[in-house]
Amino acid sequence: MTIIRRISALVAAVALCATAAAQEGKLKIATVDMQQVFKEYHRTNEAQKEINVERLRIQKDNNDRLATIRELDTQLQTMRKQLEDPTIAQSKKESLSIEWGVKQQEGTALDRERREYLQRRTETLNQKMVQRMKGILEEIRKLVEEKAKAEDYDYVFDKSGLSTSQVPFFLYTKDATDITAVLLKELNKDAPAESAPSPEETPAGE
């Protein structure tokens, strides 16, 4: 995700400082796969399920509006055929023409309203999703900080971080402890059984 990549960029900057500090003495270093922790944290899965439900609700509302517009379009097509029918009296055509114009304007207004609704609801949902994911990442970051202080680590690096060329920042780290599994165990200790993440529900990268 984009948010994780931003964190990784900060990690890379810290790594440069750590390299210099390592020359002065032995450092206690740990690594963590932030992407794995984020994806496998039960609260991430729960948030994604809620977002998916809301997305389906928006799609249903949009489909209902489309059905109304299509029904109106069918009526317009029927009326147009009547207007083109030479057997229909002129007075009848004049009233049909007025009605056709009113319905056409109604259809245009309904479609404009549908598009605005879809855009508004989608933007709101996207903002909600970003805020939820930021909150989860902050929760994970705090746990990493607490773990680092408790275990007296000098540095904790995100091994899932990539450079601008999409190459991992850390190809090799000597004597580093991977705390990914420990963090996941702590984060998911109270997870309900139904919150186990499944591949199709794992948030896609941005």
JSON list of C-alpha atoms in Angstrom, two decimals:
[
{"chain": "A", "resi": 1, "resn": "MET", "atom": "CA", "xyz": [0.00, 0.00, 0.00]},
{"chain": "A", "resi": 2, "resn": "THR", "atom": "CA", "xyz": [1.04, 3.62, -0.54]},
{"chain": "A", "resi": 3, "resn": "ILE", "atom": "CA", "xyz": [0.94, 4.32, 3.20]},
{"chain": "A", "resi": 4, "resn": "ILE", "atom": "CA", "xyz": [3.33, 1.45, 3.91]},
{"chain": "A", "resi": 5, "resn": "ARG", "atom": "CA", "xyz": [5.68, 2.65, 1.17]},
{"chain": "A", "resi": 6, "resn": "ARG", "atom": "CA", "xyz": [5.86, 6.06, 2.85]},
{"chain": "A", "resi": 7, "resn": "ILE", "atom": "CA", "xyz": [6.80, 4.43, 6.14]},
{"chain": "A", "resi": 8, "resn": "SER", "atom": "CA", "xyz": [9.41, 2.37, 4.28]},
{"chain": "A", "resi": 9, "resn": "ALA", "atom": "CA", "xyz": [10.97, 5.55, 2.90]},
{"chain": "A", "resi": 10, "resn": "LEU", "atom": "CA", "xyz": [11.41, 6.84, 6.46]},
{"chain": "A", "resi": 11, "resn": "VAL", "atom": "CA", "xyz": [12.88, 3.49, 7.47]},
{"chain": "A", "resi": 12, "resn": "ALA", "atom": "CA", "xyz": [15.44, 3.79, 4.67]},
{"chain": "A", "resi": 13, "resn": "ALA", "atom": "CA", "xyz": [16.56, 7.17, 5.98]},
{"chain": "A", "resi": 14, "resn": "VAL", "atom": "CA", "xyz": [16.99, 5.74, 9.47]},
{"chain": "A", "resi": 15, "resn": "ALA", "atom": "CA", "xyz": [18.94, 2.82, 8.00]},
{"chain": "A", "resi": 16, "resn": "LEU", "atom": "CA", "xyz": [21.61, 5.18, 6.67]},
{"chain": "A", "resi": 17, "resn": "CYS", "atom": "CA", "xyz": [22.09, 6.59, 10.16]},
{"chain": "A", "resi": 18, "resn": "ALA", "atom": "CA", "xyz": [22.22, 3.09, 11.61]},
{"chain": "A", "resi": 19, "resn": "THR", "atom": "CA", "xyz": [24.99, 2.08, 9.20]},
{"chain": "A", "resi": 20, "resn": "ALA", "atom": "CA", "xyz": [27.18, 4.88, 10.48]},
{"chain": "A", "resi": 21, "resn": "ALA", "atom": "CA", "xyz": [26.34, 4.10, 14.11]},
{"chain": "A", "resi": 22, "resn": "ALA", "atom": "CA", "xyz": [27.18, 0.44, 13.60]},
{"chain": "A", "resi": 23, "resn": "GLN", "atom": "CA", "xyz": [30.80, 1.39, 13.05]},
{"chain": "A", "resi": 24, "resn": "GLU", "atom": "CA", "xyz": [31.03, 2.56, 16.66]},
{"chain": "A", "resi": 25, "resn": "GLY", "atom": "CA", "xyz": [29.74, -0.53, 18.43]},
{"chain": "A", "resi": 26, "resn": "LYS", "atom": "CA", "xyz": [27.48, -3.57, 18.49]},
{"chain": "A", "resi": 27, "resn": "LEU", "atom": "CA", "xyz": [23.86, -2.76, 17.77]},
{"chain": "A", "resi": 28, "resn": "LYS", "atom": "CA", "xyz": [20.80, -4.85, 18.63]},
{"chain": "A", "resi": 29, "resn": "ILE", "atom": "CA", "xyz": [18.71, -4.91, 15.50]},
{"chain": "A", "resi": 30, "resn": "ALA", "atom": "CA", "xyz": [15.32, -6.42, 14.64]},
{"chain": "A", "resi": 31, "resn": "THR", "atom": "CA", "xyz": [13.35, -6.62, 11.43]},
{"chain": "A", "resi": 32, "resn": "VAL", "atom": "CA", "xyz": [9.62, -6.77, 10.76]},
{"chain": "A", "resi": 33, "resn": "ASP", "atom": "CA", "xyz": [7.62, -7.39, 7.60]},
{"chain": "A", "resi": 34, "resn": "MET", "atom": "CA", "xyz": [5.13, -4.54, 7.90]},
{"chain": "A", "resi": 35, "resn": "GLN", "atom": "CA", "xyz": [3.14, -5.60, 4.86]},
{"chain": "A", "resi": 36, "resn": "GLN", "atom": "CA", "xyz": [2.66, -9.10, 6.25]},
{"chain": "A", "resi": 37, "resn": "VAL", "atom": "CA", "xyz": [1.70, -7.81, 9.69]},
{"chain": "A", "resi": 38, "resn": "PHE", "atom": "CA", "xyz": [-0.76, -5.33, 8.17]},
{"chain": "A", "resi": 39, "resn": "LYS", "atom": "CA", "xyz": [-2.39, -7.90, 5.89]},
{"chain": "A", "resi": 40, "resn": "GLU", "atom": "CA", "xyz": [-2.64, -10.62, 8.54]},
{"chain": "A", "resi": 41, "resn": "TYR", "atom": "CA", "xyz": [-3.86, -8.41, 11.39]},
{"chain": "A", "resi": 42, "resn": "HIS", "atom": "CA", "xyz": [-7.48, -9.33, 12.10]},
{"chain": "A", "resi": 43, "resn": "ARG", "atom": "CA", "xyz": [-8.58, -5.69, 12.37]},
{"chain": "A", "resi": 44, "resn": "THR", "atom": "CA", "xyz": [-7.39, -5.08, 8.81]},
{"chain": "A", "resi": 45, "resn": "ASN", "atom": "CA", "xyz": [-9.55, -7.96, 7.63]},
{"chain": "A", "resi": 46, "resn": "GLU", "atom": "CA", "xyz": [-12.55, -6.72, 9.63]},
{"chain": "A", "resi": 47, "resn": "ALA", "atom": "CA", "xyz": [-12.16, -3.20, 8.22]},
{"chain": "A", "resi": 48, "resn": "GLN", "atom": "CA", "xyz": [-11.93, -4.57, 4.68]},
{"chain": "A", "resi": 49, "resn": "LYS", "atom": "CA", "xyz": [-15.13, -6.58, 5.18]},
{"chain": "A", "resi": 50, "resn": "GLU", "atom": "CA", "xyz": [-16.99, -3.48, 6.37]},
{"chain": "A", "resi": 51, "resn": "ILE", "atom": "CA", "xyz": [-15.69, -1.48, 3.41]},
{"chain": "A", "resi": 52, "resn": "ASN", "atom": "CA", "xyz": [-16.73, -4.25, 0.99]},
{"chain": "A", "resi": 53, "resn": "VAL", "atom": "CA", "xyz": [-20.24, -4.27, 2.46]},
{"chain": "A", "resi": 54, "resn": "GLU", "atom": "CA", "xyz": [-20.50, -0.51, 2.02]},
{"chain": "A", "resi": 55, "resn": "ARG", "atom": "CA", "xyz": [-19.14, -0.76, -1.53]},
{"chain": "A", "resi": 56, "resn": "LEU", "atom": "CA", "xyz": [-21.79, -3.35, -2.41]},
{"chain": "A", "resi": 57, "resn": "ARG", "atom": "CA", "xyz": [-24.48, -1.11, -0.91]},
{"chain": "A", "resi": 58, "resn": "ILE", "atom": "CA", "xyz": [-23.33, 1.80, -3.08]},
{"chain": "A", "resi": 59, "resn": "GLN", "atom": "CA", "xyz": [-23.31, -0.44, -6.15]},
{"chain": "A", "resi": 60, "resn": "LYS", "atom": "CA", "xyz": [-26.83, -1.66, -5.39]},
{"chain": "A", "resi": 61, "resn": "ASP", "atom": "CA", "xyz": [-28.11, 1.90, -5.03]},
{"chain": "A", "resi": 62, "resn": "ASN", "atom": "CA", "xyz": [-26.44, 2.81, -8.31]},
{"chain": "A", "resi": 63, "resn": "ASN", "atom": "CA", "xyz": [-27.97, -0.22, -10.07]},
{"chain": "A", "resi": 64, "resn": "ASP", "atom": "CA", "xyz": [-31.43, 0.69, -8.76]},
{"chain": "A", "resi": 65, "resn": "ARG", "atom": "CA", "xyz": [-31.05, 4.20, -10.13]},
{"chain": "A", "resi": 66, "resn": "LEU", "atom": "CA", "xyz": [-29.83, 2.83, -13.45]},
{"chain": "A", "resi": 67, "resn": "ALA", "atom": "CA", "xyz": [-32.88, 0.53, -13.66]},
{"chain": "A", "resi": 68, "resn": "THR", "atom": "CA", "xyz": [-35.19, 3.54, -13.25]},
{"chain": "A", "resi": 69, "resn": "ILE", "atom": "CA", "xyz": [-33.32, 5.47, -15.94]},
{"chain": "A", "resi": 70, "resn": "ARG", "atom": "CA", "xyz": [-33.41, 2.52, -18.35]},
{"chain": "A", "resi": 71, "resn": "GLU", "atom": "CA", "xyz": [-37.14, 2.10, -17.80]},
{"chain": "A", "resi": 72, "resn": "LEU", "atom": "CA", "xyz": [-37.60, 5.77, -18.61]},
{"chain": "A", "resi": 73, "resn": "ASP", "atom": "CA", "xyz": [-35.44, 5.36, -21.71]},
{"chain": "A", "resi": 74, "resn": "THR", "atom": "CA", "xyz": [-37.67, 2.49, -22.87]},
{"chain": "A", "resi": 75, "resn": "GLN", "atom": "CA", "xyz": [-40.71, 4.74, -22.50]},
{"chain": "A", "resi": 76, "resn": "LEU", "atom": "CA", "xyz": [-38.97, 7.44, -24.55]},
{"chain": "A", "resi": 77, "resn": "GLN", "atom": "CA", "xyz": [-38.20, 4.99, -27.33]},
{"chain": "A", "resi": 78, "resn": "THR", "atom": "CA", "xyz": [-41.86, 3.87, -27.43]},
{"chain": "A", "resi": 79, "resn": "MET", "atom": "CA", "xyz": [-43.04, 7.47, -27.55]},
{"chain": "A", "resi": 80, "resn": "ARG", "atom": "CA", "xyz": [-40.57, 8.28, -30.36]},
{"chain": "A", "resi": 81, "resn": "LYS", "atom": "CA", "xyz": [-41.99, 5.44, -32.45]},
{"chain": "A", "resi": 82, "resn": "GLN", "atom": "CA", "xyz": [-45.47, 6.83, -31.90]},
{"chain": "A", "resi": 83, "resn": "LEU", "atom": "CA", "xyz": [-44.30, 10.29, -32.98]},
{"chain": "A", "resi": 84, "resn": "GLU", "atom": "CA", "xyz": [-42.94, 8.78, -36.20]},
{"chain": "A", "resi": 85, "resn": "ASP", "atom": "CA", "xyz": [-46.16, 6.85, -36.87]},
{"chain": "A", "resi": 86, "resn": "PRO", "atom": "CA", "xyz": [-48.04, 8.59, -39.74]},
{"chain": "A", "resi": 87, "resn": "THR", "atom": "CA", "xyz": [-51.37, 7.07, -38.66]},
{"chain": "A", "resi": 88, "resn": "ILE", "atom": "CA", "xyz": [-51.44, 8.98, -35.36]},
{"chain": "A", "resi": 89, "resn": "ALA", "atom": "CA", "xyz": [-53.36, 12.25, -35.36]},
{"chain": "A", "resi": 90, "resn": "GLN", "atom": "CA", "xyz": [-51.35, 15.51, -35.26]},
{"chain": "A", "resi": 91, "resn": "SER", "atom": "CA", "xyz": [-53.03, 16.65, -32.03]},
{"chain": "A", "resi": 92, "resn": "LYS", "atom": "CA", "xyz": [-51.98, 13.41, -30.38]},
{"chain": "A", "resi": 93, "resn": "LYS", "atom": "CA", "xyz": [-48.42, 13.85, -31.65]},
{"chain": "A", "resi": 94, "resn": "GLU", "atom": "CA", "xyz": [-48.23, 17.35, -30.21]},
{"chain": "A", "resi": 95, "resn": "SER", "atom": "CA", "xyz": [-49.19, 16.16, -26.73]},
{"chain": "A", "resi": 96, "resn": "LEU", "atom": "CA", "xyz": [-46.77, 13.19, -27.08]},
{"chain": "A", "resi": 97, "resn": "SER", "atom": "CA", "xyz": [-44.00, 15.58, -28.12]},
{"chain": "A", "resi": 98, "resn": "ILE", "atom": "CA", "xyz": [-44.48, 17.68, -25.00]},
{"chain": "A", "resi": 99, "resn": "GLU", "atom": "CA", "xyz": [-44.57, 14.57, -22.80]},
{"chain": "A", "resi": 100, "resn": "TRP", "atom": "CA", "xyz": [-41.47, 13.19, -24.55]},
{"chain": "A", "resi": 101, "resn": "GLY", "atom": "CA", "xyz": [-39.56, 16.41, -23.86]},
{"chain": "A", "resi": 102, "resn": "VAL", "atom": "CA", "xyz": [-40.51, 16.36, -20.19]},
{"chain": "A", "resi": 103, "resn": "LYS", "atom": "CA", "xyz": [-39.45, 12.72, -19.79]},
{"chain": "A", "resi": 104, "resn": "GLN", "atom": "CA", "xyz": [-36.18, 13.34, -21.62]},
{"chain": "A", "resi": 105, "resn": "GLN", "atom": "CA", "xyz": [-35.30, 16.16, -19.23]},
{"chain": "A", "resi": 106, "resn": "GLU", "atom": "CA", "xyz": [-36.28, 13.94, -16.30]},
{"chain": "A", "resi": 107, "resn": "GLY", "atom": "CA", "xyz": [-33.99, 11.16, -17.57]},
{"chain": "A", "resi": 108, "resn": "THR", "atom": "CA", "xyz": [-31.07, 13.58, -18.03]},
{"chain": "A", "resi": 109, "resn": "ALA", "atom": "CA", "xyz": [-31.54, 14.96, -14.50]},
{"chain": "A", "resi": 110, "resn": "LEU", "atom": "CA", "xyz": [-31.78, 11.47, -12.99]},
{"chain": "A", "resi": 111, "resn": "ASP", "atom": "CA", "xyz": [-28.60, 10.31, -14.71]},
{"chain": "A", "resi": 112, "resn": "ARG", "atom": "CA", "xyz": [-26.71, 13.44, -13.62]},
{"chain": "A", "resi": 113, "resn": "GLU", "atom": "CA", "xyz": [-27.91, 12.91, -10.06]},
{"chain": "A", "resi": 114, "resn": "ARG", "atom": "CA", "xyz": [-26.88, 9.23, -10.22]},
{"chain": "A", "resi": 115, "resn": "ARG", "atom": "CA", "xyz": [-23.36, 10.09, -11.40]},
{"chain": "A", "resi": 116, "resn": "GLU", "atom": "CA", "xyz": [-22.93, 12.75, -8.72]},
{"chain": "A", "resi": 117, "resn": "TYR", "atom": "CA", "xyz": [-24.23, 10.35, -6.06]},
{"chain": "A", "resi": 118, "resn": "LEU", "atom": "CA", "xyz": [-21.84, 7.60, -7.17]},
{"chain": "A", "resi": 119, "resn": "GLN", "atom": "CA", "xyz": [-18.85, 9.94, -7.20]},
{"chain": "A", "resi": 120, "resn": "ARG", "atom": "CA", "xyz": [-19.73, 11.46, -3.81]},
{"chain": "A", "resi": 121, "resn": "ARG", "atom": "CA", "xyz": [-20.30, 8.13, -2.07]},
{"chain": "A", "resi": 122, "resn": "THR", "atom": "CA", "xyz": [-17.19, 6.56, -3.61]},
{"chain": "A", "resi": 123, "resn": "GLU", "atom": "CA", "xyz": [-14.97, 9.46, -2.54]},
{"chain": "A", "resi": 124, "resn": "THR", "atom": "CA", "xyz": [-16.41, 9.33, 0.99]},
{"chain": "A", "resi": 125, "resn": "LEU", "atom": "CA", "xyz": [-15.81, 5.58, 1.19]},
{"chain": "A", "resi": 126, "resn": "ASN", "atom": "CA", "xyz": [-12.24, 5.95, -0.08]},
{"chain": "A", "resi": 127, "resn": "GLN", "atom": "CA", "xyz": [-11.51, 8.62, 2.55]},
{"chain": "A", "resi": 128, "resn": "LYS", "atom": "CA", "xyz": [-13.01, 6.41, 5.23]},
{"chain": "A", "resi": 129, "resn": "MET", "atom": "CA", "xyz": [-10.87, 3.48, 4.07]},
{"chain": "A", "resi": 130, "resn": "VAL", "atom": "CA", "xyz": [-7.68, 5.56, 4.14]},
{"chain": "A", "resi": 131, "resn": "GLN", "atom": "CA", "xyz": [-8.41, 6.79, 7.67]},
{"chain": "A", "resi": 132, "resn": "ARG", "atom": "CA", "xyz": [-9.16, 3.26, 8.90]},
{"chain": "A", "resi": 133, "resn": "MET", "atom": "CA", "xyz": [-5.95, 1.88, 7.39]},
{"chain": "A", "resi": 134, "resn": "LYS", "atom": "CA", "xyz": [-3.89, 4.77, 8.79]},
{"chain": "A", "resi": 135, "resn": "GLY", "atom": "CA", "xyz": [-5.30, 4.06, 12.24]},
{"chain": "A", "resi": 136, "resn": "ILE", "atom": "CA", "xyz": [-4.42, 0.37, 11.97]},
{"chain": "A", "resi": 137, "resn": "LEU", "atom": "CA", "xyz": [-0.88, 1.14, 10.79]},
{"chain": "A", "resi": 138, "resn": "GLU", "atom": "CA", "xyz": [-0.41, 3.57, 13.69]},
{"chain": "A", "resi": 139, "resn": "GLU", "atom": "CA", "xyz": [-1.55, 0.86, 16.10]},
{"chain": "A", "resi": 140, "resn": "ILE", "atom": "CA", "xyz": [1.00, -1.54, 14.61]},
{"chain": "A", "resi": 141, "resn": "ARG", "atom": "CA", "xyz": [3.73, 1.11, 14.74]},
{"chain": "A", "resi": 142, "resn": "LYS", "atom": "CA", "xyz": [3.08, 1.72, 18.43]},
{"chain": "A", "resi": 143, "resn": "LEU", "atom": "CA", "xyz": [3.31, -2.00, 19.17]},
{"chain": "A", "resi": 144, "resn": "VAL", "atom": "CA", "xyz": [6.62, -2.18, 17.28]},
{"chain": "A", "resi": 145, "resn": "GLU", "atom": "CA", "xyz": [7.89, 0.74, 19.37]},
{"chain": "A", "resi": 146, "resn": "GLU", "atom": "CA", "xyz": [6.77, -0.92, 22.62]},
{"chain": "A", "resi": 147, "resn": "LYS", "atom": "CA", "xyz": [8.41, -4.20, 21.60]},
{"chain": "A", "resi": 148, "resn": "ALA", "atom": "CA", "xyz": [11.63, -2.43, 20.66]},
{"chain": "A", "resi": 149, "resn": "LYS", "atom": "CA", "xyz": [11.80, -0.66, 24.03]},
{"chain": "A", "resi": 150, "resn": "ALA", "atom": "CA", "xyz": [10.93, -3.81, 25.98]},
{"chain": "A", "resi": 151, "resn": "GLU", "atom": "CA", "xyz": [13.59, -5.89, 24.19]},
{"chain": "A", "resi": 152, "resn": "ASP", "atom": "CA", "xyz": [16.11, -3.02, 24.09]},
{"chain": "A", "resi": 153, "resn": "TYR", "atom": "CA", "xyz": [16.50, -2.98, 20.30]},
{"chain": "A", "resi": 154, "resn": "ASP", "atom": "CA", "xyz": [18.53, -0.12, 18.87]},
{"chain": "A", "resi": 155, "resn": "TYR", "atom": "CA", "xyz": [16.75, -0.28, 15.52]},
{"chain": "A", "resi": 156, "resn": "VAL", "atom": "CA", "xyz": [13.75, -2.06, 14.02]},
{"chain": "A", "resi": 157, "resn": "PHE", "atom": "CA", "xyz": [13.69, -2.11, 10.22]},
{"chain": "A", "resi": 158, "resn": "ASP", "atom": "CA", "xyz": [10.82, -2.85, 7.86]},
{"chain": "A", "resi": 159, "resn": "LYS", "atom": "CA", "xyz": [12.18, -5.61, 5.63]},
{"chain": "A", "resi": 160, "resn": "SER", "atom": "CA", "xyz": [9.23, -5.28, 3.23]},
{"chain": "A", "resi": 161, "resn": "GLY", "atom": "CA", "xyz": [10.29, -1.76, 2.30]},
{"chain": "A", "resi": 162, "resn": "LEU", "atom": "CA", "xyz": [11.29, -1.21, -1.34]},
{"chain": "A", "resi": 163, "resn": "SER", "atom": "CA", "xyz": [13.45, 1.43, -2.96]},
{"chain": "A", "resi": 164, "resn": "THR", "atom": "CA", "xyz": [12.27, 3.57, -5.88]},
{"chain": "A", "resi": 165, "resn": "SER", "atom": "CA", "xyz": [13.61, 0.84, -8.20]},
{"chain": "A", "resi": 166, "resn": "GLN", "atom": "CA", "xyz": [11.40, -1.73, -6.37]},
{"chain": "A", "resi": 167, "resn": "VAL", "atom": "CA", "xyz": [14.43, -3.46, -4.84]},
{"chain": "A", "resi": 168, "resn": "PRO", "atom": "CA", "xyz": [14.31, -4.35, -1.10]},
{"chain": "A", "resi": 169, "resn": "PHE", "atom": "CA", "xyz": [16.24, -1.89, 1.07]},
{"chain": "A", "resi": 170, "resn": "PHE", "atom": "CA", "xyz": [17.71, -4.73, 3.10]},
{"chain": "A", "resi": 171, "resn": "LEU", "atom": "CA", "xyz": [19.10, -7.61, 1.06]},
{"chain": "A", "resi": 172, "resn": "TYR", "atom": "CA", "xyz": [21.00, -8.91, 4.07]},
{"chain": "A", "resi": 173, "resn": "THR", "atom": "CA", "xyz": [21.04, -7.99, 7.77]},
{"chain": "A", "resi": 174, "resn": "LYS", "atom": "CA", "xyz": [23.52, -9.72, 10.06]},
{"chain": "A", "resi": 175, "resn": "ASP", "atom": "CA", "xyz": [22.34, -10.90, 13.51]},
{"chain": "A", "resi": 176, "resn": "ALA", "atom": "CA", "xyz": [18.91, -9.27, 13.11]},
{"chain": "A", "resi": 177, "resn": "THR", "atom": "CA", "xyz": [15.91, -10.78, 14.89]},
{"chain": "A", "resi": 178, "resn": "ASP", "atom": "CA", "xyz": [12.69, -11.06, 12.87]},
{"chain": "A", "resi": 179, "resn": "ILE", "atom": "CA", "xyz": [9.81, -10.06, 15.19]},
{"chain": "A", "resi": 180, "resn": "THR", "atom": "CA", "xyz": [7.04, -10.35, 12.57]},
{"chain": "A", "resi": 181, "resn": "ALA", "atom": "CA", "xyz": [5.54, -13.56, 14.03]},
{"chain": "A", "resi": 182, "resn": "VAL", "atom": "CA", "xyz": [5.74, -12.20, 17.58]},
{"chain": "A", "resi": 183, "resn": "LEU", "atom": "CA", "xyz": [3.87, -9.05, 16.60]},
{"chain": "A", "resi": 184, "resn": "LEU", "atom": "CA", "xyz": [1.17, -10.99, 14.75]},
{"chain": "A", "resi": 185, "resn": "LYS", "atom": "CA", "xyz": [0.66, -13.27, 17.73]},
{"chain": "A", "resi": 186, "resn": "GLU", "atom": "CA", "xyz": [0.21, -10.26, 20.00]},
{"chain": "A", "resi": 187, "resn": "LEU", "atom": "CA", "xyz": [-2.08, -8.40, 17.58]},
{"chain": "A", "resi": 188, "resn": "ASN", "atom": "CA", "xyz": [-4.30, -11.41, 16.87]},
{"chain": "A", "resi": 189, "resn": "LYS", "atom": "CA", "xyz": [-4.49, -12.88, 20.37]},
{"chain": "A", "resi": 190, "resn": "ASP", "atom": "CA", "xyz": [-8.10, -11.69, 20.81]},
{"chain": "A", "resi": 191, "resn": "ALA", "atom": "CA", "xyz": [-9.20, -12.13, 17.19]},
{"chain": "A", "resi": 192, "resn": "PRO", "atom": "CA", "xyz": [-12.59, -13.82, 16.63]},
{"chain": "A", "resi": 193, "resn": "ALA", "atom": "CA", "xyz": [-12.44, -17.02, 14.55]},
{"chain": "A", "resi": 194, "resn": "GLU", "atom": "CA", "xyz": [-14.39, -15.49, 11.68]},
{"chain": "A", "resi": 195, "resn": "SER", "atom": "CA", "xyz": [-11.81, -12.71, 11.32]},
{"chain": "A", "resi": 196, "resn": "ALA", "atom": "CA", "xyz": [-9.12, -14.94, 9.82]},
{"chain": "A", "resi": 197, "resn": "PRO", "atom": "CA", "xyz": [-7.97, -13.21, 6.62]},
{"chain": "A", "resi": 198, "resn": "SER", "atom": "CA", "xyz": [-8.66, -14.85, 3.28]},
{"chain": "A", "resi": 199, "resn": "PRO", "atom": "CA", "xyz": [-6.79, -14.07, 0.02]},
{"chain": "A", "resi": 200, "resn": "GLU", "atom": "CA", "xyz": [-9.76, -12.39, -1.68]},
{"chain": "A", "resi": 201, "resn": "GLU", "atom": "CA", "xyz": [-10.39, -10.13, 1.33]},
{"chain": "A", "resi": 202, "resn": "THR", "atom": "CA", "xyz": [-6.81, -8.98, 1.79]},
{"chain": "A", "resi": 203, "resn": "PRO", "atom": "CA", "xyz": [-6.50, -5.29, 0.82]},
{"chain": "A", "resi": 204, "resn": "ALA", "atom": "CA", "xyz": [-4.91, -4.81, -2.56]},
{"chain": "A", "resi": 205, "resn": "GLY", "atom": "CA", "xyz": [-1.84, -2.62, -2.87]},
{"chain": "A", "resi": 206, "resn": "GLU", "atom": "CA", "xyz": [-2.50, 0.96, -3.96]}
]
